[in-house]
PDB file of C-alpha atoms in Angstrom:
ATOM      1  CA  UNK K   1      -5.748   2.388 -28.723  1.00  0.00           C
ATOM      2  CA  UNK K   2      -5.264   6.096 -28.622  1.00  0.00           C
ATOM      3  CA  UNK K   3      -2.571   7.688 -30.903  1.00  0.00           C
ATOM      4  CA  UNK K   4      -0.235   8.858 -28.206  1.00  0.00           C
ATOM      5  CA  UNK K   5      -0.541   5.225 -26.292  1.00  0.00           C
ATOM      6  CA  UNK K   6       0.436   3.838 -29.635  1.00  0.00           C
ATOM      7  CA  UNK K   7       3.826   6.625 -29.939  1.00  0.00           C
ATOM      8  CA  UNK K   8       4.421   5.769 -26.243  1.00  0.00           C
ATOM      9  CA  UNK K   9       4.409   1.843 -26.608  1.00  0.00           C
ATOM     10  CA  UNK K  10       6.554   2.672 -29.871  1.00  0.00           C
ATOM     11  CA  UNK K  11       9.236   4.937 -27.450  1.00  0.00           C
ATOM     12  CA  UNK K  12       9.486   1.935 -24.686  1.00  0.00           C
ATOM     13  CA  UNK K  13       9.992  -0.756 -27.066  1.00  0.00           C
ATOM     14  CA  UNK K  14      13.237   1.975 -28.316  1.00  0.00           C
ATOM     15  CA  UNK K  15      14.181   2.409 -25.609  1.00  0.00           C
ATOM     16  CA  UNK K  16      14.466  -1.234 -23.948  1.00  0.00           C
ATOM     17  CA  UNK K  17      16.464  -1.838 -27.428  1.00  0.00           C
ATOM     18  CA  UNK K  18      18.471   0.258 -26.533  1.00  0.00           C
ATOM     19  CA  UNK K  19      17.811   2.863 -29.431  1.00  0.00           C
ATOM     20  CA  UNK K  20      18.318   5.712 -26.738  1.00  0.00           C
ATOM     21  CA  UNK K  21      20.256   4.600 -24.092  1.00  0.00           C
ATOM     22  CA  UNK K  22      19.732   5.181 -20.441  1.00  0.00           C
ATOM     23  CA  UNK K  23      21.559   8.967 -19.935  1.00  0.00           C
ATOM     24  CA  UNK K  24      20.907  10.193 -23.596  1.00  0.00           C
ATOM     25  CA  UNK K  25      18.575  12.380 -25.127  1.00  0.00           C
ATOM     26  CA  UNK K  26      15.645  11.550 -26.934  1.00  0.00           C
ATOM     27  CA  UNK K  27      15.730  12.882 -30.580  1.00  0.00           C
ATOM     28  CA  UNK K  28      13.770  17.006 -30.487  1.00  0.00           C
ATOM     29  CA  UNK K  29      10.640  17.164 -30.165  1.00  0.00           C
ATOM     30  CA  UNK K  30      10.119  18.373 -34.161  1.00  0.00           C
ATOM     31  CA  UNK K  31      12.047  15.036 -35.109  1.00  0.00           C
ATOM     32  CA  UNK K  32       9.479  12.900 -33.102  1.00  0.00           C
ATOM     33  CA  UNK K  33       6.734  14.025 -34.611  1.00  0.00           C
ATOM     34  CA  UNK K  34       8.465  13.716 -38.291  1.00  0.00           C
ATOM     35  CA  UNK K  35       8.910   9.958 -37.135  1.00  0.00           C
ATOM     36  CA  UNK K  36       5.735   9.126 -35.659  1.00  0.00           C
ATOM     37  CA  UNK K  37       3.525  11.565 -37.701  1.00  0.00           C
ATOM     38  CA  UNK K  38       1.539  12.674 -35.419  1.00  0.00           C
ATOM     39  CA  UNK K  39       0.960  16.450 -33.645  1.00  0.00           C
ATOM     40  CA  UNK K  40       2.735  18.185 -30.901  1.00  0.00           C
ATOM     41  CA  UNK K  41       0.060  17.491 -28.399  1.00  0.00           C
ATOM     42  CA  UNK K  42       0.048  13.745 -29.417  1.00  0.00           C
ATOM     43  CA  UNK K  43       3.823  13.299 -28.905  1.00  0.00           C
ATOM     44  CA  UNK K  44       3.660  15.743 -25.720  1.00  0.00           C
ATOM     45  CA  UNK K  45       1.430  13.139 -23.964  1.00  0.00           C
ATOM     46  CA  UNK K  46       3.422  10.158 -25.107  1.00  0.00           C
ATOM     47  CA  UNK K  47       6.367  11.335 -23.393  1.00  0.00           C
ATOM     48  CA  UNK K  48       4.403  12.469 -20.192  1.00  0.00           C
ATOM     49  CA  UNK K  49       3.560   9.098 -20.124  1.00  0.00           C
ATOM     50  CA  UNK K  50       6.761   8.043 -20.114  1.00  0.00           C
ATOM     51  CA  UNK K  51       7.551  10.765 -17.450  1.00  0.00           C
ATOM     52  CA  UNK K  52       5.313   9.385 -15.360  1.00  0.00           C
ATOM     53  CA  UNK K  53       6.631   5.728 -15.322  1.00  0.00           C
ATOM     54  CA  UNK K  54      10.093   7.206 -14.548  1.00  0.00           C
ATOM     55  CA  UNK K  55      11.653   6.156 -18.144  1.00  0.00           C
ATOM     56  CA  UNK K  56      12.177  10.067 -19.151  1.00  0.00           C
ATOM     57  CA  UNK K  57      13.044  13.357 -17.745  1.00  0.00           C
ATOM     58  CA  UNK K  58      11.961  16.578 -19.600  1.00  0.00           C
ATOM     59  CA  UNK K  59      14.148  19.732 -19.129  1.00  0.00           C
ATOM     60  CA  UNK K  60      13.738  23.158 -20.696  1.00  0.00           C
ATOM     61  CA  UNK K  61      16.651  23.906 -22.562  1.00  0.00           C
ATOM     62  CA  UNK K  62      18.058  20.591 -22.610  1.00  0.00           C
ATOM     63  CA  UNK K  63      15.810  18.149 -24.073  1.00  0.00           C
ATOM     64  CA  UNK K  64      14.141  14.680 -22.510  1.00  0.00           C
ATOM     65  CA  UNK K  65      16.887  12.431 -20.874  1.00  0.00           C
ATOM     66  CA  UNK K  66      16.208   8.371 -20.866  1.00  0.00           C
ATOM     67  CA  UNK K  67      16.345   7.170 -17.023  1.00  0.00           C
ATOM     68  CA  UNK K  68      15.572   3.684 -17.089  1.00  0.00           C
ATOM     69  CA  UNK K  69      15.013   0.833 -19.996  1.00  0.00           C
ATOM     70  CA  UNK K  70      11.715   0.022 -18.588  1.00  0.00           C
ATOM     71  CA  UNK K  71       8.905   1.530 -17.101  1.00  0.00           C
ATOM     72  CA  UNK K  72       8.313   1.602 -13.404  1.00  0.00           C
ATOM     73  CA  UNK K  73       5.091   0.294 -13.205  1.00  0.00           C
ATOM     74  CA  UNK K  74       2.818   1.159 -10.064  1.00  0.00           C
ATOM     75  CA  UNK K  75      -0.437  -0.817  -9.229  1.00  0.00           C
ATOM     76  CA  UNK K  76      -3.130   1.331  -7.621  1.00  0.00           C
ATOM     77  CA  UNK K  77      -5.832  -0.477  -5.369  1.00  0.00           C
ATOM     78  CA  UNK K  78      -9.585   1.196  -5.294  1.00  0.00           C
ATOM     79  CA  UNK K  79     -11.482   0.812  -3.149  1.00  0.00           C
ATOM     80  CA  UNK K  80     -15.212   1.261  -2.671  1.00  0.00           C
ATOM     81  CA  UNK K  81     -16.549  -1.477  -1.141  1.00  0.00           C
ATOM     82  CA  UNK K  82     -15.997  -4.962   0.146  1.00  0.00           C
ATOM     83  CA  UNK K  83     -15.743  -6.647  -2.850  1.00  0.00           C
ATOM     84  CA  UNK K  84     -13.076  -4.326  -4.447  1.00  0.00           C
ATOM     85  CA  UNK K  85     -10.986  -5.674  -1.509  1.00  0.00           C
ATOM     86  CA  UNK K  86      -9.945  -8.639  -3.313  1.00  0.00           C
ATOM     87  CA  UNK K  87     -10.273  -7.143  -7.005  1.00  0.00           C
ATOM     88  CA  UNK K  88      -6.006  -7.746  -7.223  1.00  0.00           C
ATOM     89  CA  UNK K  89      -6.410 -11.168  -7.749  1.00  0.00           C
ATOM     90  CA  UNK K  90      -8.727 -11.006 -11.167  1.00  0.00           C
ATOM     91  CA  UNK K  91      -5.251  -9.736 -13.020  1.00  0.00           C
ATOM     92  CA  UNK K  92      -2.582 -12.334 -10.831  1.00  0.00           C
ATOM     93  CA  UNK K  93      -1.470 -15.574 -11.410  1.00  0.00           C
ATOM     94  CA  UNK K  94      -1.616 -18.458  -8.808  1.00  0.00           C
ATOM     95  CA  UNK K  95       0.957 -17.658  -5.819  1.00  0.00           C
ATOM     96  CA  UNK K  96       4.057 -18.661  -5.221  1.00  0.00           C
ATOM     97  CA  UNK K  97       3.637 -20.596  -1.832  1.00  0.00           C
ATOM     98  CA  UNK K  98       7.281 -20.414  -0.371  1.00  0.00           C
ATOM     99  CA  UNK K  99       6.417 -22.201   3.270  1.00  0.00           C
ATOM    100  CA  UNK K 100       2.929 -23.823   4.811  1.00  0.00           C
ATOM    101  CA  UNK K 101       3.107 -25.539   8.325  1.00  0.00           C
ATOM    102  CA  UNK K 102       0.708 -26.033  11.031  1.00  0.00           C
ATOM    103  CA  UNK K 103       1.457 -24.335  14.724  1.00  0.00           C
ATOM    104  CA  UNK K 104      -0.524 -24.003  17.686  1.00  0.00           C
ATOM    105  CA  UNK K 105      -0.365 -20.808  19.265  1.00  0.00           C
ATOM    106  CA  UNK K 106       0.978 -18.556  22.081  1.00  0.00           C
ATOM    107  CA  UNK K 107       0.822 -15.814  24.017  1.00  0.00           C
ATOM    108  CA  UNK K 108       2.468 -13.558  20.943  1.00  0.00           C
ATOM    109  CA  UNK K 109      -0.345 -14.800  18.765  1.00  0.00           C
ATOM    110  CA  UNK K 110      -3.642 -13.564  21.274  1.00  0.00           C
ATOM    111  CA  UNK K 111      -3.133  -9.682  19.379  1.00  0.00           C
ATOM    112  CA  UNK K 112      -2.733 -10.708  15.686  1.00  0.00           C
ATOM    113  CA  UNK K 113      -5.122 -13.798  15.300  1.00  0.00           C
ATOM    114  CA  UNK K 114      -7.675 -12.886  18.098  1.00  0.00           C
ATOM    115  CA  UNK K 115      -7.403 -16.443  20.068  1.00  0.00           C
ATOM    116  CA  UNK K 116      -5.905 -17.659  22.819  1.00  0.00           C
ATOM    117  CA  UNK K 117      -3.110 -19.950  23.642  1.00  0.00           C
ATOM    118  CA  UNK K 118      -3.265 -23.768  22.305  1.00  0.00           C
ATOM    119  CA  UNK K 119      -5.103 -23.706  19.565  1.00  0.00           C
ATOM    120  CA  UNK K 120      -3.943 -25.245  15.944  1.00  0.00           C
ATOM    121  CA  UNK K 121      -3.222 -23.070  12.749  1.00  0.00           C
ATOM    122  CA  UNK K 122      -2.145 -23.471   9.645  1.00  0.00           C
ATOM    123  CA  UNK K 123       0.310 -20.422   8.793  1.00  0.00           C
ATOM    124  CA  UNK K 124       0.979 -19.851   4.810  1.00  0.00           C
ATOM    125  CA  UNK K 125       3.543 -18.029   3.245  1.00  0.00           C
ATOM    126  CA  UNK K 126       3.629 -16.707  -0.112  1.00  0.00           C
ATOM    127  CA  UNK K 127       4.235 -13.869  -3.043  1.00  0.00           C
ATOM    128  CA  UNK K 128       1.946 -13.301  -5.731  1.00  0.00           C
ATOM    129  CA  UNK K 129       2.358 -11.104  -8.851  1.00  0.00           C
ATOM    130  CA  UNK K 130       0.021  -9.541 -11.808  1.00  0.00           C
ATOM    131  CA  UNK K 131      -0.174 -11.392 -15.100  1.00  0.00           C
ATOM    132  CA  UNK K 132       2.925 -10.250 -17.255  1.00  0.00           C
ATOM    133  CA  UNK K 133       5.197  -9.077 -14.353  1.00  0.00           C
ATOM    134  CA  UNK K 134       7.543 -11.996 -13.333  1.00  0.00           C
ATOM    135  CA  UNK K 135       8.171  -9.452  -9.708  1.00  0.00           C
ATOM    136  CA  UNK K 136       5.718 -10.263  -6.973  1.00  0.00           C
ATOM    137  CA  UNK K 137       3.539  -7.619  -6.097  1.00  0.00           C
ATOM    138  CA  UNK K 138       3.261  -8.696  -2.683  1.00  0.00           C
ATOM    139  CA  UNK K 139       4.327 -11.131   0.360  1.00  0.00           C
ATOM    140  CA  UNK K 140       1.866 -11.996   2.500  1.00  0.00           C
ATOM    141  CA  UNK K 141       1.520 -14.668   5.355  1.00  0.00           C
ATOM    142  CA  UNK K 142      -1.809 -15.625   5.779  1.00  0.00           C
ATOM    143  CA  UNK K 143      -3.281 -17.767   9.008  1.00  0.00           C
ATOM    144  CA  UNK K 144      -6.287 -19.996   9.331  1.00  0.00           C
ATOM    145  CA  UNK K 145      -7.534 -22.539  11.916  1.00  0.00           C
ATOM    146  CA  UNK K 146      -6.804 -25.982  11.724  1.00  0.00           C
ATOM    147  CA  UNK K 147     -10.550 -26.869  10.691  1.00  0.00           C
ATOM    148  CA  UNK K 148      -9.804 -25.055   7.092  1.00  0.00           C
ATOM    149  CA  UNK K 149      -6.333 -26.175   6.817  1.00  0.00           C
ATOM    150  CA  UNK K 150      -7.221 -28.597   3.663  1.00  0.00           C
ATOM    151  CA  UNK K 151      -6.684 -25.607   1.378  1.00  0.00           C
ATOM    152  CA  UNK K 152      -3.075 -25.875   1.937  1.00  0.00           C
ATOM    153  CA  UNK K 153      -2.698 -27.786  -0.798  1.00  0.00           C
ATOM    154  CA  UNK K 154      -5.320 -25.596  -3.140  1.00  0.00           C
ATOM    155  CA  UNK K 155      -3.092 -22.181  -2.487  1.00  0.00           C
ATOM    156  CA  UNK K 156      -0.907 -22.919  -5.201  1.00  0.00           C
ATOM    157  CA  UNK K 157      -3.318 -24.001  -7.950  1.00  0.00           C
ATOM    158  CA  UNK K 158      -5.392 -21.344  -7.769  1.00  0.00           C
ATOM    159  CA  UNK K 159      -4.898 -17.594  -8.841  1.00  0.00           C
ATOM    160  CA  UNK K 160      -8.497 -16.706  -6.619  1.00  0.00           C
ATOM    161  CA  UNK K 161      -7.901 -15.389  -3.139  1.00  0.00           C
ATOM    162  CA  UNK K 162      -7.422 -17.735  -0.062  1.00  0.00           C
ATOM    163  CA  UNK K 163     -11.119 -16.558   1.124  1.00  0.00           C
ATOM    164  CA  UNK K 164     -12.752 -18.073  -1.952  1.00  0.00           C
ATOM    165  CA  UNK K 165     -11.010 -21.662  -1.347  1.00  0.00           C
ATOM    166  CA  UNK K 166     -12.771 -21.221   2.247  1.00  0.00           C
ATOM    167  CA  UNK K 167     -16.226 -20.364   0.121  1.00  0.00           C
ATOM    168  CA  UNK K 168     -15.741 -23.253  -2.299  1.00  0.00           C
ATOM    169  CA  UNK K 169     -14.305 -25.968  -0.130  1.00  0.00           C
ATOM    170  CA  UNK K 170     -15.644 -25.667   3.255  1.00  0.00           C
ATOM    171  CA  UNK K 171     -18.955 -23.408   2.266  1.00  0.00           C
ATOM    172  CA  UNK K 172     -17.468 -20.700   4.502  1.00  0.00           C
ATOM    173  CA  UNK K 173     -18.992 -16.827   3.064  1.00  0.00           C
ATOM    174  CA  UNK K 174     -16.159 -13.827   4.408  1.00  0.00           C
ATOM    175  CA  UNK K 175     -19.270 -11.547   5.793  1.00  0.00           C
ATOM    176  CA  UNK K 176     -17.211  -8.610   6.803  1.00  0.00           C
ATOM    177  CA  UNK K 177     -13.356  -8.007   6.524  1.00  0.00           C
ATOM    178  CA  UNK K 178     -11.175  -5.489   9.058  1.00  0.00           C
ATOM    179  CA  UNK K 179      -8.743  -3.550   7.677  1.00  0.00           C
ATOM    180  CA  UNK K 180      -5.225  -1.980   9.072  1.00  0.00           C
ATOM    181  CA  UNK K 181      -2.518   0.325   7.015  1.00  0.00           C
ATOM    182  CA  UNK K 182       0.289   0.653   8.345  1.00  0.00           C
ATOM    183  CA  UNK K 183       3.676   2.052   7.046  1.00  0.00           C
ATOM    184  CA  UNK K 184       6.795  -0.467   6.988  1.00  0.00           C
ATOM    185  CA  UNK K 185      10.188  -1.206   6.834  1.00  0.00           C
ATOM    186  CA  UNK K 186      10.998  -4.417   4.043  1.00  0.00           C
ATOM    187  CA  UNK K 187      12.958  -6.942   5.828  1.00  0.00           C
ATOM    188  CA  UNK K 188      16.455  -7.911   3.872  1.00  0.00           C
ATOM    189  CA  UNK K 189      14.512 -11.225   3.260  1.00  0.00           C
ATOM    190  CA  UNK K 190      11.209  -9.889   1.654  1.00  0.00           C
ATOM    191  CA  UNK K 191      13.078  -6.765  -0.191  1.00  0.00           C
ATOM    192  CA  UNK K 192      14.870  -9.646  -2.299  1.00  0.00           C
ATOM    193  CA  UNK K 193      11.487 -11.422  -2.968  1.00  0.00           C
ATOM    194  CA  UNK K 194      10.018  -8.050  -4.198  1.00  0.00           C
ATOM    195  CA  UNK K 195      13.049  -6.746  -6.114  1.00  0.00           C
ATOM    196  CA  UNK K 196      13.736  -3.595  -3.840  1.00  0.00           C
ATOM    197  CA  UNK K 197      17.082  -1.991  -4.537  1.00  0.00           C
ATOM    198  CA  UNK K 198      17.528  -3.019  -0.663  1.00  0.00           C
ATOM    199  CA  UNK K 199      16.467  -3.757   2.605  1.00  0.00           C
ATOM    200  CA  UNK K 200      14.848  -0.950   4.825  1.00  0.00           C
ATOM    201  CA  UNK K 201      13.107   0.190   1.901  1.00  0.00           C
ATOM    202  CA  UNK K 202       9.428   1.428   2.900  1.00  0.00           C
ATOM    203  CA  UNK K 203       6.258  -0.776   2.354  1.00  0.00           C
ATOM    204  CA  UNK K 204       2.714  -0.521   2.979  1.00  0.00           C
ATOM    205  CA  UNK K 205       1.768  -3.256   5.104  1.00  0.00           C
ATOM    206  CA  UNK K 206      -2.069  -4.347   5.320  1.00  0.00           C
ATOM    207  CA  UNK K 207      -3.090  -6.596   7.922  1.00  0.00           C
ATOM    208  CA  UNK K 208      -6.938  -8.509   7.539  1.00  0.00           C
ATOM    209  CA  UNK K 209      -9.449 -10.531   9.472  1.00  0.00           C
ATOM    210  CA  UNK K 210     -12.075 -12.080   7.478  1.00  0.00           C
ATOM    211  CA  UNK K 211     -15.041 -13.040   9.711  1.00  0.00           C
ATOM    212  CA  UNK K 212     -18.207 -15.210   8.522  1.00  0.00           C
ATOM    213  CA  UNK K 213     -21.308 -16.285  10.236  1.00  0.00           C
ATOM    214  CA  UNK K 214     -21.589 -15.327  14.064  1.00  0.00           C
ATOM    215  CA  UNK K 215     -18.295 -13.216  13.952  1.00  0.00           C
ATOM    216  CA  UNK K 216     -16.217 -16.280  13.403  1.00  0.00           C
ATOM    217  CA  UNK K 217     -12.676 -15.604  12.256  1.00  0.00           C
ATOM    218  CA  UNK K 218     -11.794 -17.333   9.005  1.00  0.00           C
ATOM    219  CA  UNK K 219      -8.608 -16.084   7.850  1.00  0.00           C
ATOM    220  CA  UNK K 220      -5.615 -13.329   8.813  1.00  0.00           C
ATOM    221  CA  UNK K 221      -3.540 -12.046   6.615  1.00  0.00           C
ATOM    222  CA  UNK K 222      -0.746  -9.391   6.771  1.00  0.00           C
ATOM    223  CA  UNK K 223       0.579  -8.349   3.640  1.00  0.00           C
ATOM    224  CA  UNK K 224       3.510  -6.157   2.475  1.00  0.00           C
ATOM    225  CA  UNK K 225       3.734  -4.024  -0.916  1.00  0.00           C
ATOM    226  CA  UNK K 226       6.750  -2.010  -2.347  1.00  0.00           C
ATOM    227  CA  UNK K 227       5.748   1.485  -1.360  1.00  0.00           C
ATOM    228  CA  UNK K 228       6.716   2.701  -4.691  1.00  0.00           C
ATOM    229  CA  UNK K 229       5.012  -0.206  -6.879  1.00  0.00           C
ATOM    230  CA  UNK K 230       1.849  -0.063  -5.127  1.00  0.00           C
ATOM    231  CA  UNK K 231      -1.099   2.458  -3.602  1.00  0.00           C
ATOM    232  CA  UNK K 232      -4.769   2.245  -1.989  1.00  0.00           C
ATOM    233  CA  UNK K 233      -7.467   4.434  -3.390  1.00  0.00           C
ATOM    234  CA  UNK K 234     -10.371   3.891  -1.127  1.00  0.00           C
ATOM    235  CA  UNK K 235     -13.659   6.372  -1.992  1.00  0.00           C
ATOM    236  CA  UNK K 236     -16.186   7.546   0.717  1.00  0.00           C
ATOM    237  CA  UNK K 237     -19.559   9.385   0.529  1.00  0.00           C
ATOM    238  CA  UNK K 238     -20.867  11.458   2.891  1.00  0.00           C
ATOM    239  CA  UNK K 239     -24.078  10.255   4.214  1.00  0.00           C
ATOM    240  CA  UNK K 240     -26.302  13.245   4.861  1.00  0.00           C
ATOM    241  CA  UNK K 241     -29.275  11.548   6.045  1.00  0.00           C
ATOM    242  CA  UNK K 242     -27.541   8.918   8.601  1.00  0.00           C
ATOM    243  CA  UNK K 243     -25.628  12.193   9.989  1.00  0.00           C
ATOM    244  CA  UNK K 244     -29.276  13.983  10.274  1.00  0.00           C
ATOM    245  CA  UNK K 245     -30.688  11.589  11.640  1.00  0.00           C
ATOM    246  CA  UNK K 246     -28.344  11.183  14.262  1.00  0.00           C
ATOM    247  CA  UNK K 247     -27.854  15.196  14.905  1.00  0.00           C
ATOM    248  CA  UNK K 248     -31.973  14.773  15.899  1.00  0.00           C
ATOM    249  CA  UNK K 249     -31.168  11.328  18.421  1.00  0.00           C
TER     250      UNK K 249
END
């Protein structure tokens, strides 16, 4: 582990002891590096670490003031292709199902699961969060047809995502998955699951279709994140000959 990782774990293990209480200042810069025996530069990224996960402010003149005990810690998603779509769930633990019950559908369903009226669902509720973080990451509700709804009872034991139980247990392959961002409001409800100082907070919610052989829909989900505990990075490359090519059709 690099040097200033090592003075920056050393800082946030202080500081959630309560060495340097939330609204003090750290000891000067000079003092730090007596302490940790390391360089200015060293100790300089430490605390811009710590800057950066909202534990520290640094002020000219006045020295770095402790903000919080812990650090705010903010997942970021790349993507680059389909398979990074589900690359959360390699770091989480097995979700938290909080409701699963079978419905058939209505006229308020046709938009979001793509069907019409009458047929039979299973709808599952649920949080899931990363490997030593007890706060979900995320709520999600996720829908499949009534043909798939055996992995009801797999949801829970398994930290993979709901498409693989359709891979495993019905021999089901997600082909192509559609995407949709959109920015939220967190219900009173779902701010308390993902510890948000309160409701109306914003959230990124992320709705999905998962389709398999001949365009058949497997799964919907529509998930929401804390917008400031969680961010997309998605990567695109210009394709020069596809846009050629087409310039010359």
């Amino acid at each position: 582990m690099p040097r200033h990782a090592l003075v920056a774990r050393a800082l946030v293990e202080q500081i959630g002891a309560e060495r340097y209480r939330v609204g003090e200042l750290l000891p000067t810069e000079a003092q730090l590096c007596r302490q940790f025996g390391v360089s200015r530069t060293t100790l300089r990224e430490a605390v811009r670490w710590l800057r950066a996960h909202g534990m520290v402010s640094a002020r000219a003149g006045v020295g770095t003031k402790v903000l919080a005990r812990e650090p705010n810690v903010r997942y970021v998603h790349a993507i680059n292709s389909i398979a990074d779509v589900f690359q959360y769930a390699k770091d989480s633990r097995a979700p938290v199902v909080l409701a699963s019950q079978e419905f058939d559908t209505g006229p308020q369903d046709a938009e979001l699961l793509r069907c019409p009226p009458g047929q039979r669902w299973l709808r599952i509720e649920l949080t899931r969060a990363f490997r030593g973080d007890d706060t979900p990451i995320l709520h999600a509700v996720a829908w499949v047809p009534q043909a798939y709804q055996g992995i009801a009872r797999l949801v829970p034991l398994r930290s993979s995502p709901i498409y693989k139980l359709l891979e495993s247990e019905y021999q089901e392959p997600v082909l192509r998955v559609d995407q949709e961002f959109k920015a939220a409001r967190l219900s009173a409800r779902i701010a308390r699951l993902l510890g948000a100082a309160r409701a109306g907070a914003p959230a990124l919610c992320v709705v999905r279709h998962y389709y398999g052989r001949g365009e058949r829909l497997l799964l919907v989900t529509q998930s929401h994140y804390r917008a400031d505990r969680y961010s997309y990075r998605i990567g695109l490359r210009f394709d020069a000959s596809g846009t050629e090519a087409a310039a010359r059709r």
